[in-house]
Amino acid sequence: MAIVWPDSAIGAAASSTTAPAADVGTQLRVLAQQRPWTCPDQQATPAPGPAVSGGVAECAWQNRLRMRRWSGQGGVKPGACVSAQAQWWAWARAGTAAPVWRSAWTSQSVIDEHGAQKRIVTMRRLADGEWSLTEWRWDPSERAATRRWQEQRWALLAASAAKLRSHPEPASGPVEERMLHSVLEAHLAQRSGEIGGQTWQWQAQRLCLTVDALGLGQQLMQLPYAADDSRLEQRAAMQLQLARRYPKATWLLPFSLVPTAPHARGGAKFHAVWMENTTLKGQVWIPTKGSGPLVRLRITTVLPPSQAGQADAQAVARAEQVLQNELRALAARWAVEHE
């Protein structure tokens, strides 16, 4: 369906005040100022996540403007790591610097205007408890006059979407703890993750990882900041302390230096991985310069038990590797961002 906008019609539509900005974000017809139609090419793109219905694409502006809308119940579904809305948000914010989903949020939006095709996604919890998720895509017209008119309409949509934005509460506490929060946020990147109060959870290779503990402590065993100053006897003494603290643990990776590339920036970092029953735990220790505190972060994941009541050996080995990779990635990101 081809529609040509005469200059007179463009000017009249641009000056129209019959469509309040509040309606633009929910009704394609109000934004486009023409009757929309079902897009002829229903793109076979995956749904934004679980527990949603809808998604039929509607078009306007010579198929240059597309809108898809889904609805669904939020919450954590059986067997899921994070809430459905956190998974939808991971899809919505892909490729952008938008923050990780917070469990307290009731609305959010992302406005991505970097590429040739513009994209806006809005999420909101409705009065009945359901969630509405809407994606808009716009390919600007090649005709200058039409494109200017479309830009004005798109700007109204962007302003409406911006009102739904929720912002993370600023991190509090000592500076090193705030630094650790920023590292975790960046580490989650585009994965399905969720932050609630002091809890952090995310999906990594079919494992649900949870931050079990994070914070600061006094230097233990005089752990050195410089990797060259680390001594085997120091690490052995630290491992002995840990074994006494967790007497029922099976140590898969004893307390050791995090390996780094030659001439890598930053100081020494240490990690360990152990099993307690069916819970796999990994921790990273990051000494800071001088008399600064020791930064600590522990991640856990629960493995399904086998019929014998113990976690499958192959599953344990795979999960241990995933946990090691996560700890080492966090240590490397700390070095890049803060050292």
CSV table of C-alpha atoms in Angstrom, one decimal:
chain,number,residue,atom,x,y,z
A,1,MET,CA,0.0,0.0,0.0
A,2,ALA,CA,1.7,3.2,-1.2
A,3,ILE,CA,0.8,6.6,0.3
A,4,VAL,CA,2.3,9.8,-0.9
A,5,TRP,CA,2.2,12.8,1.4
A,6,PRO,CA,1.7,16.1,-0.4
A,7,ASP,CA,3.6,19.0,1.2
A,8,SER,CA,0.3,20.6,2.1
A,9,ALA,CA,-0.9,17.5,3.9
A,10,ILE,CA,2.5,17.2,5.7
A,11,GLY,CA,2.2,20.8,7.0
A,12,ALA,CA,-1.4,20.3,8.2
A,13,ALA,CA,-0.5,17.0,9.9
A,14,ALA,CA,2.6,18.5,11.6
A,15,SER,CA,0.5,21.3,13.1
A,16,SER,CA,-2.3,19.1,14.1
A,17,THR,CA,-3.1,19.1,17.9
A,18,THR,CA,-5.8,16.4,17.8
A,19,ALA,CA,-3.4,13.7,18.9
A,20,PRO,CA,-2.1,14.2,22.4
A,21,ALA,CA,1.3,12.8,23.1
A,22,ALA,CA,0.0,10.5,25.8
A,23,ASP,CA,-1.9,8.5,23.2
A,24,VAL,CA,1.0,8.2,20.8
A,25,GLY,CA,2.8,5.5,22.7
A,26,THR,CA,-0.2,3.1,22.7
A,27,GLN,CA,-2.0,3.6,19.4
A,28,LEU,CA,-0.4,3.2,16.0
A,29,ARG,CA,-3.2,5.1,14.3
A,30,VAL,CA,-2.6,8.2,16.5
A,31,LEU,CA,1.1,8.2,15.8
A,32,ALA,CA,0.9,7.6,12.1
A,33,GLN,CA,-2.2,9.8,11.6
A,34,GLN,CA,-3.6,7.2,9.2
A,35,ARG,CA,-5.3,3.9,9.4
A,36,PRO,CA,-2.7,1.2,9.9
A,37,TRP,CA,-2.8,-2.3,8.2
A,38,THR,CA,-1.4,-5.7,9.0
A,39,CYS,CA,2.1,-5.8,7.6
A,40,PRO,CA,2.3,-7.9,4.4
A,41,ASP,CA,5.6,-9.4,5.5
A,42,GLN,CA,5.2,-10.8,9.0
A,43,GLN,CA,8.9,-11.1,9.8
A,44,ALA,CA,9.7,-14.5,11.4
A,45,THR,CA,11.4,-13.0,14.4
A,46,PRO,CA,11.3,-14.8,17.7
A,47,ALA,CA,9.1,-13.6,20.6
A,48,PRO,CA,10.8,-11.5,23.2
A,49,GLY,CA,10.6,-14.2,25.8
A,50,PRO,CA,8.3,-16.6,27.6
A,51,ALA,CA,4.7,-16.2,28.6
A,52,VAL,CA,3.7,-13.6,26.0
A,53,SER,CA,1.0,-13.6,23.3
A,54,GLY,CA,0.4,-11.3,20.3
A,55,GLY,CA,3.2,-9.9,18.2
A,56,VAL,CA,1.4,-9.4,14.9
A,57,ALA,CA,3.1,-6.6,13.1
A,58,GLU,CA,1.0,-3.5,12.0
A,59,CYS,CA,2.4,-1.1,9.5
A,60,ALA,CA,1.9,2.5,8.3
A,61,TRP,CA,3.9,5.1,6.3
A,62,GLN,CA,4.4,2.8,3.2
A,63,ASN,CA,5.5,0.0,5.5
A,64,ARG,CA,8.2,2.2,6.9
A,65,LEU,CA,6.6,2.2,10.4
A,66,ARG,CA,6.0,-1.1,12.2
A,67,MET,CA,4.5,-1.8,15.6
A,68,ARG,CA,4.3,-5.1,17.4
A,69,ARG,CA,2.6,-5.6,20.8
A,70,TRP,CA,2.7,-8.5,23.2
A,71,SER,CA,1.1,-9.0,26.6
A,72,GLY,CA,1.7,-11.5,29.3
A,73,GLN,CA,1.9,-12.3,33.0
A,74,GLY,CA,5.2,-11.4,34.7
A,75,GLY,CA,6.9,-13.2,37.6
A,76,VAL,CA,9.3,-16.1,37.8
A,77,LYS,CA,8.0,-19.2,35.9
A,78,PRO,CA,8.7,-22.7,37.1
A,79,GLY,CA,12.3,-23.6,36.3
A,80,ALA,CA,13.2,-20.1,35.3
A,81,CYS,CA,16.2,-18.2,36.7
A,82,VAL,CA,14.8,-14.7,36.5
A,83,SER,CA,11.3,-13.2,36.0
A,84,ALA,CA,9.6,-13.1,32.6
A,85,GLN,CA,9.9,-9.3,32.5
A,86,ALA,CA,13.6,-9.5,33.0
A,87,GLN,CA,13.9,-11.9,30.1
A,88,TRP,CA,11.7,-9.6,27.9
A,89,TRP,CA,13.9,-6.7,28.9
A,90,ALA,CA,17.1,-8.6,27.9
A,91,TRP,CA,15.6,-8.9,24.4
A,92,ALA,CA,14.4,-5.3,24.4
A,93,ARG,CA,17.8,-3.8,25.4
A,94,ALA,CA,20.0,-6.0,23.1
A,95,GLY,CA,22.8,-3.9,21.6
A,96,THR,CA,22.2,-0.9,23.8
A,97,ALA,CA,23.8,0.3,27.1
A,98,ALA,CA,20.4,0.1,28.9
A,99,PRO,CA,20.7,-1.1,32.6
A,100,VAL,CA,20.0,-4.6,33.8
A,101,TRP,CA,16.4,-5.2,34.9
A,102,ARG,CA,15.5,-4.3,38.5
A,103,SER,CA,12.8,-6.4,40.1
A,104,ALA,CA,11.1,-3.3,41.6
A,105,TRP,CA,10.5,-1.7,38.2
A,106,THR,CA,6.9,-1.4,36.9
A,107,SER,CA,7.8,0.2,33.6
A,108,GLN,CA,10.9,0.7,31.3
A,109,SER,CA,11.8,1.8,27.8
A,110,VAL,CA,14.7,1.8,25.4
A,111,ILE,CA,15.1,4.3,22.6
A,112,ASP,CA,17.7,3.3,20.0
A,113,GLU,CA,18.3,5.8,17.3
A,114,HIS,CA,21.9,4.9,16.3
A,115,GLY,CA,21.3,2.8,13.2
A,116,ALA,CA,19.6,3.6,10.0
A,117,GLN,CA,16.4,1.9,11.3
A,118,LYS,CA,15.1,3.5,14.5
A,119,ARG,CA,13.7,1.4,17.4
A,120,ILE,CA,11.7,2.1,20.5
A,121,VAL,CA,10.5,-0.6,23.0
A,122,THR,CA,8.3,0.1,26.0
A,123,MET,CA,7.3,-2.2,28.8
A,124,ARG,CA,4.7,-1.4,31.5
A,125,ARG,CA,2.7,-3.3,34.1
A,126,LEU,CA,-1.0,-2.6,33.6
A,127,ALA,CA,-3.6,-2.1,36.3
A,128,ASP,CA,-4.8,-5.8,36.1
A,129,GLY,CA,-1.3,-7.0,36.8
A,130,GLU,CA,-0.5,-8.0,33.2
A,131,TRP,CA,2.5,-6.6,31.3
A,132,SER,CA,2.4,-4.9,28.0
A,133,LEU,CA,5.4,-4.9,25.7
A,134,THR,CA,5.5,-2.8,22.5
A,135,GLU,CA,8.2,-2.5,19.9
A,136,TRP,CA,8.2,0.3,17.2
A,137,ARG,CA,10.6,0.3,14.2
A,138,TRP,CA,10.9,3.2,11.7
A,139,ASP,CA,12.8,3.4,8.4
A,140,PRO,CA,12.9,7.2,7.6
A,141,SER,CA,11.5,8.2,4.3
A,142,GLU,CA,14.0,9.1,1.5
A,143,ARG,CA,11.9,12.2,0.7
A,144,ALA,CA,13.1,15.1,2.7
A,145,ALA,CA,9.7,16.7,3.4
A,146,THR,CA,8.1,13.4,4.4
A,147,ARG,CA,11.1,12.5,6.5
A,148,ARG,CA,10.9,15.8,8.4
A,149,TRP,CA,7.2,15.2,9.2
A,150,GLN,CA,7.9,11.6,10.2
A,151,GLU,CA,10.7,12.8,12.5
A,152,GLN,CA,8.2,15.1,14.3
A,153,ARG,CA,5.8,12.2,14.9
A,154,TRP,CA,8.7,9.9,16.0
A,155,ALA,CA,9.9,12.5,18.4
A,156,LEU,CA,6.4,12.5,20.1
A,157,LEU,CA,6.7,8.7,20.5
A,158,ALA,CA,10.2,9.0,21.9
A,159,ALA,CA,9.0,11.6,24.5
A,160,SER,CA,6.1,9.3,25.5
A,161,ALA,CA,8.5,6.3,25.8
A,162,ALA,CA,11.0,8.4,27.9
A,163,LYS,CA,8.3,8.9,30.5
A,164,LEU,CA,8.3,5.2,31.2
A,165,ARG,CA,12.0,5.0,31.9
A,166,SER,CA,13.0,3.8,35.3
A,167,HIS,CA,16.4,4.5,36.7
A,168,PRO,CA,18.5,2.3,39.0
A,169,GLU,CA,18.9,3.6,42.5
A,170,PRO,CA,22.4,4.9,42.9
A,171,ALA,CA,24.7,2.5,44.7
A,172,SER,CA,25.6,3.3,48.2
A,173,GLY,CA,28.3,2.2,50.6
A,174,PRO,CA,32.2,2.3,50.3
A,175,VAL,CA,33.7,3.3,47.0
A,176,GLU,CA,35.1,-0.2,46.4
A,177,GLU,CA,31.7,-1.7,46.9
A,178,ARG,CA,30.2,0.7,44.4
A,179,MET,CA,33.0,-0.2,42.0
A,180,LEU,CA,32.1,-3.9,42.4
A,181,HIS,CA,28.5,-3.1,41.6
A,182,SER,CA,29.5,-1.3,38.3
A,183,VAL,CA,31.6,-4.3,37.4
A,184,LEU,CA,28.7,-6.7,38.0
A,185,GLU,CA,26.3,-4.5,35.9
A,186,ALA,CA,28.7,-4.4,33.0
A,187,HIS,CA,29.5,-8.1,33.3
A,188,LEU,CA,25.8,-9.1,32.9
A,189,ALA,CA,25.9,-7.1,29.6
A,190,GLN,CA,23.2,-8.5,27.3
A,191,ARG,CA,22.3,-11.6,29.3
A,192,SER,CA,19.0,-12.3,31.0
A,193,GLY,CA,19.7,-10.9,34.5
A,194,GLU,CA,17.8,-9.4,37.3
A,195,ILE,CA,18.8,-7.2,40.3
A,196,GLY,CA,16.6,-7.0,43.4
A,197,GLY,CA,17.9,-5.2,46.5
A,198,GLN,CA,21.1,-7.0,47.3
A,199,THR,CA,20.4,-10.0,45.0
A,200,TRP,CA,21.9,-10.5,41.6
A,201,GLN,CA,20.9,-13.4,39.3
A,202,TRP,CA,21.6,-14.2,35.7
A,203,GLN,CA,21.6,-17.0,33.2
A,204,ALA,CA,24.9,-18.4,31.9
A,205,GLN,CA,25.0,-21.4,29.7
A,206,ARG,CA,21.8,-22.9,31.1
A,207,LEU,CA,23.0,-22.3,34.7
A,208,CYS,CA,21.3,-19.9,37.0
A,209,LEU,CA,24.0,-17.9,38.9
A,210,THR,CA,23.3,-16.0,42.1
A,211,VAL,CA,25.5,-13.6,43.9
A,212,ASP,CA,25.7,-15.2,47.3
A,213,ALA,CA,27.8,-12.6,49.0
A,214,LEU,CA,29.7,-9.4,48.0
A,215,GLY,CA,31.5,-6.8,50.0
A,216,LEU,CA,34.7,-5.7,51.6
A,217,GLY,CA,36.9,-7.2,54.3
A,218,GLN,CA,40.3,-6.8,55.9
A,219,GLN,CA,43.3,-8.2,54.1
A,220,LEU,CA,43.7,-12.0,54.8
A,221,MET,CA,47.1,-13.5,55.2
A,222,GLN,CA,48.5,-10.3,53.7
A,223,LEU,CA,47.4,-11.2,50.2
A,224,PRO,CA,49.6,-9.1,48.0
A,225,TYR,CA,48.3,-6.6,45.4
A,226,ALA,CA,51.2,-7.3,43.0
A,227,ALA,CA,51.1,-10.8,41.4
A,228,ASP,CA,54.9,-11.0,41.6
A,229,ASP,CA,54.7,-10.8,45.4
A,230,SER,CA,52.3,-13.8,45.7
A,231,ARG,CA,53.9,-16.8,47.3
A,232,LEU,CA,52.8,-20.4,47.2
A,233,GLU,CA,52.9,-20.7,51.0
A,234,GLN,CA,50.5,-17.8,51.3
A,235,ARG,CA,48.0,-19.5,49.0
A,236,ALA,CA,48.4,-22.8,50.9
A,237,ALA,CA,47.7,-21.1,54.2
A,238,MET,CA,44.6,-19.4,52.8
A,239,GLN,CA,43.4,-22.7,51.4
A,240,LEU,CA,43.8,-24.2,54.9
A,241,GLN,CA,41.7,-21.4,56.4
A,242,LEU,CA,39.0,-22.0,53.8
A,243,ALA,CA,39.0,-25.8,54.4
A,244,ARG,CA,38.5,-25.1,58.1
A,245,ARG,CA,35.7,-22.7,57.4
A,246,TYR,CA,33.9,-25.1,55.1
A,247,PRO,CA,34.7,-28.5,56.4
A,248,LYS,CA,32.1,-30.3,54.3
A,249,ALA,CA,33.3,-28.8,51.0
A,250,THR,CA,34.8,-30.6,48.1
A,251,TRP,CA,37.4,-28.4,46.6
A,252,LEU,CA,37.3,-28.4,42.8
A,253,LEU,CA,39.6,-25.4,42.4
A,254,PRO,CA,41.8,-24.6,45.4
A,255,PHE,CA,42.6,-21.1,46.3
A,256,SER,CA,44.9,-19.9,43.5
A,257,LEU,CA,45.9,-16.9,41.4
A,258,VAL,CA,43.6,-15.9,38.6
A,259,PRO,CA,45.6,-16.5,35.5
A,260,THR,CA,46.2,-13.4,33.3
A,261,ALA,CA,47.8,-12.7,30.0
A,262,PRO,CA,51.4,-11.5,30.0
A,263,HIS,CA,51.8,-7.8,30.8
A,264,ALA,CA,48.1,-7.6,31.7
A,265,ARG,CA,47.1,-4.5,33.7
A,266,GLY,CA,46.1,-4.6,37.3
A,267,GLY,CA,47.2,-6.4,40.5
A,268,ALA,CA,46.8,-10.0,41.7
A,269,LYS,CA,43.4,-11.6,42.0
A,270,PHE,CA,42.5,-15.0,43.6
A,271,HIS,CA,39.7,-17.5,43.1
A,272,ALA,CA,38.4,-20.8,44.3
A,273,VAL,CA,35.6,-23.2,43.5
A,274,TRP,CA,34.0,-25.8,45.8
A,275,MET,CA,31.0,-28.0,46.2
A,276,GLU,CA,28.7,-28.3,49.2
A,277,ASN,CA,26.0,-31.0,48.6
A,278,THR,CA,24.6,-30.0,45.3
A,279,THR,CA,25.5,-26.3,45.5
A,280,LEU,CA,28.5,-25.1,43.5
A,281,LYS,CA,30.2,-22.0,44.9
A,282,GLY,CA,32.9,-19.8,43.4
A,283,GLN,CA,34.6,-16.8,44.9
A,284,VAL,CA,37.0,-14.2,43.8
A,285,TRP,CA,39.2,-12.1,46.1
A,286,ILE,CA,40.6,-8.8,44.8
A,287,PRO,CA,43.3,-7.1,46.9
A,288,THR,CA,43.5,-3.3,46.6
A,289,LYS,CA,46.5,-1.1,46.8
A,290,GLY,CA,48.2,0.0,50.0
A,291,SER,CA,46.1,-0.6,53.1
A,292,GLY,CA,42.8,-0.7,51.2
A,293,PRO,CA,40.2,-3.4,51.8
A,294,LEU,CA,39.9,-6.8,50.2
A,295,VAL,CA,37.1,-7.0,47.7
A,296,ARG,CA,35.1,-10.3,47.7
A,297,LEU,CA,32.4,-11.7,45.5
A,298,ARG,CA,30.9,-15.2,45.8
A,299,ILE,CA,28.6,-16.8,43.1
A,300,THR,CA,26.6,-19.9,43.6
A,301,THR,CA,24.5,-22.3,41.5
A,302,VAL,CA,22.4,-25.3,42.5
A,303,LEU,CA,22.9,-28.4,40.3
A,304,PRO,CA,20.1,-31.0,40.0
A,305,PRO,CA,20.8,-34.1,42.0
A,306,SER,CA,21.0,-37.5,40.3
A,307,GLN,CA,19.1,-40.6,41.5
A,308,ALA,CA,21.9,-41.4,43.8
A,309,GLY,CA,21.4,-38.0,45.5
A,310,GLN,CA,24.7,-36.5,44.2
A,311,ALA,CA,25.1,-34.1,41.3
A,312,ASP,CA,26.2,-35.8,38.0
A,313,ALA,CA,30.0,-35.7,37.6
A,314,GLN,CA,29.8,-34.4,34.1
A,315,ALA,CA,27.3,-31.7,35.1
A,316,VAL,CA,29.6,-30.7,37.9
A,317,ALA,CA,32.6,-30.4,35.6
A,318,ARG,CA,30.7,-28.3,33.1
A,319,ALA,CA,29.3,-26.0,35.8
A,320,GLU,CA,32.8,-25.7,37.4
A,321,GLN,CA,34.2,-24.5,34.1
A,322,VAL,CA,31.3,-22.0,33.7
A,323,LEU,CA,31.9,-20.7,37.2
A,324,GLN,CA,35.6,-20.3,36.6
A,325,ASN,CA,35.0,-18.4,33.4
A,326,GLU,CA,32.6,-16.1,35.2
A,327,LEU,CA,35.0,-15.4,38.1
A,328,ARG,CA,37.9,-14.7,35.7
A,329,ALA,CA,35.8,-12.5,33.5
A,330,LEU,CA,34.8,-10.5,36.5
A,331,ALA,CA,38.4,-10.2,37.7
A,332,ALA,CA,39.5,-9.0,34.2
A,333,ARG,CA,36.7,-6.5,34.0
A,334,TRP,CA,37.7,-5.1,37.4
A,335,ALA,CA,41.2,-4.6,36.1
A,336,VAL,CA,40.0,-2.8,33.0
A,337,GLU,CA,37.5,-0.5,34.8
A,338,HIS,CA,39.3,0.2,38.0
A,339,GLU,CA,43.0,-0.5,37.8
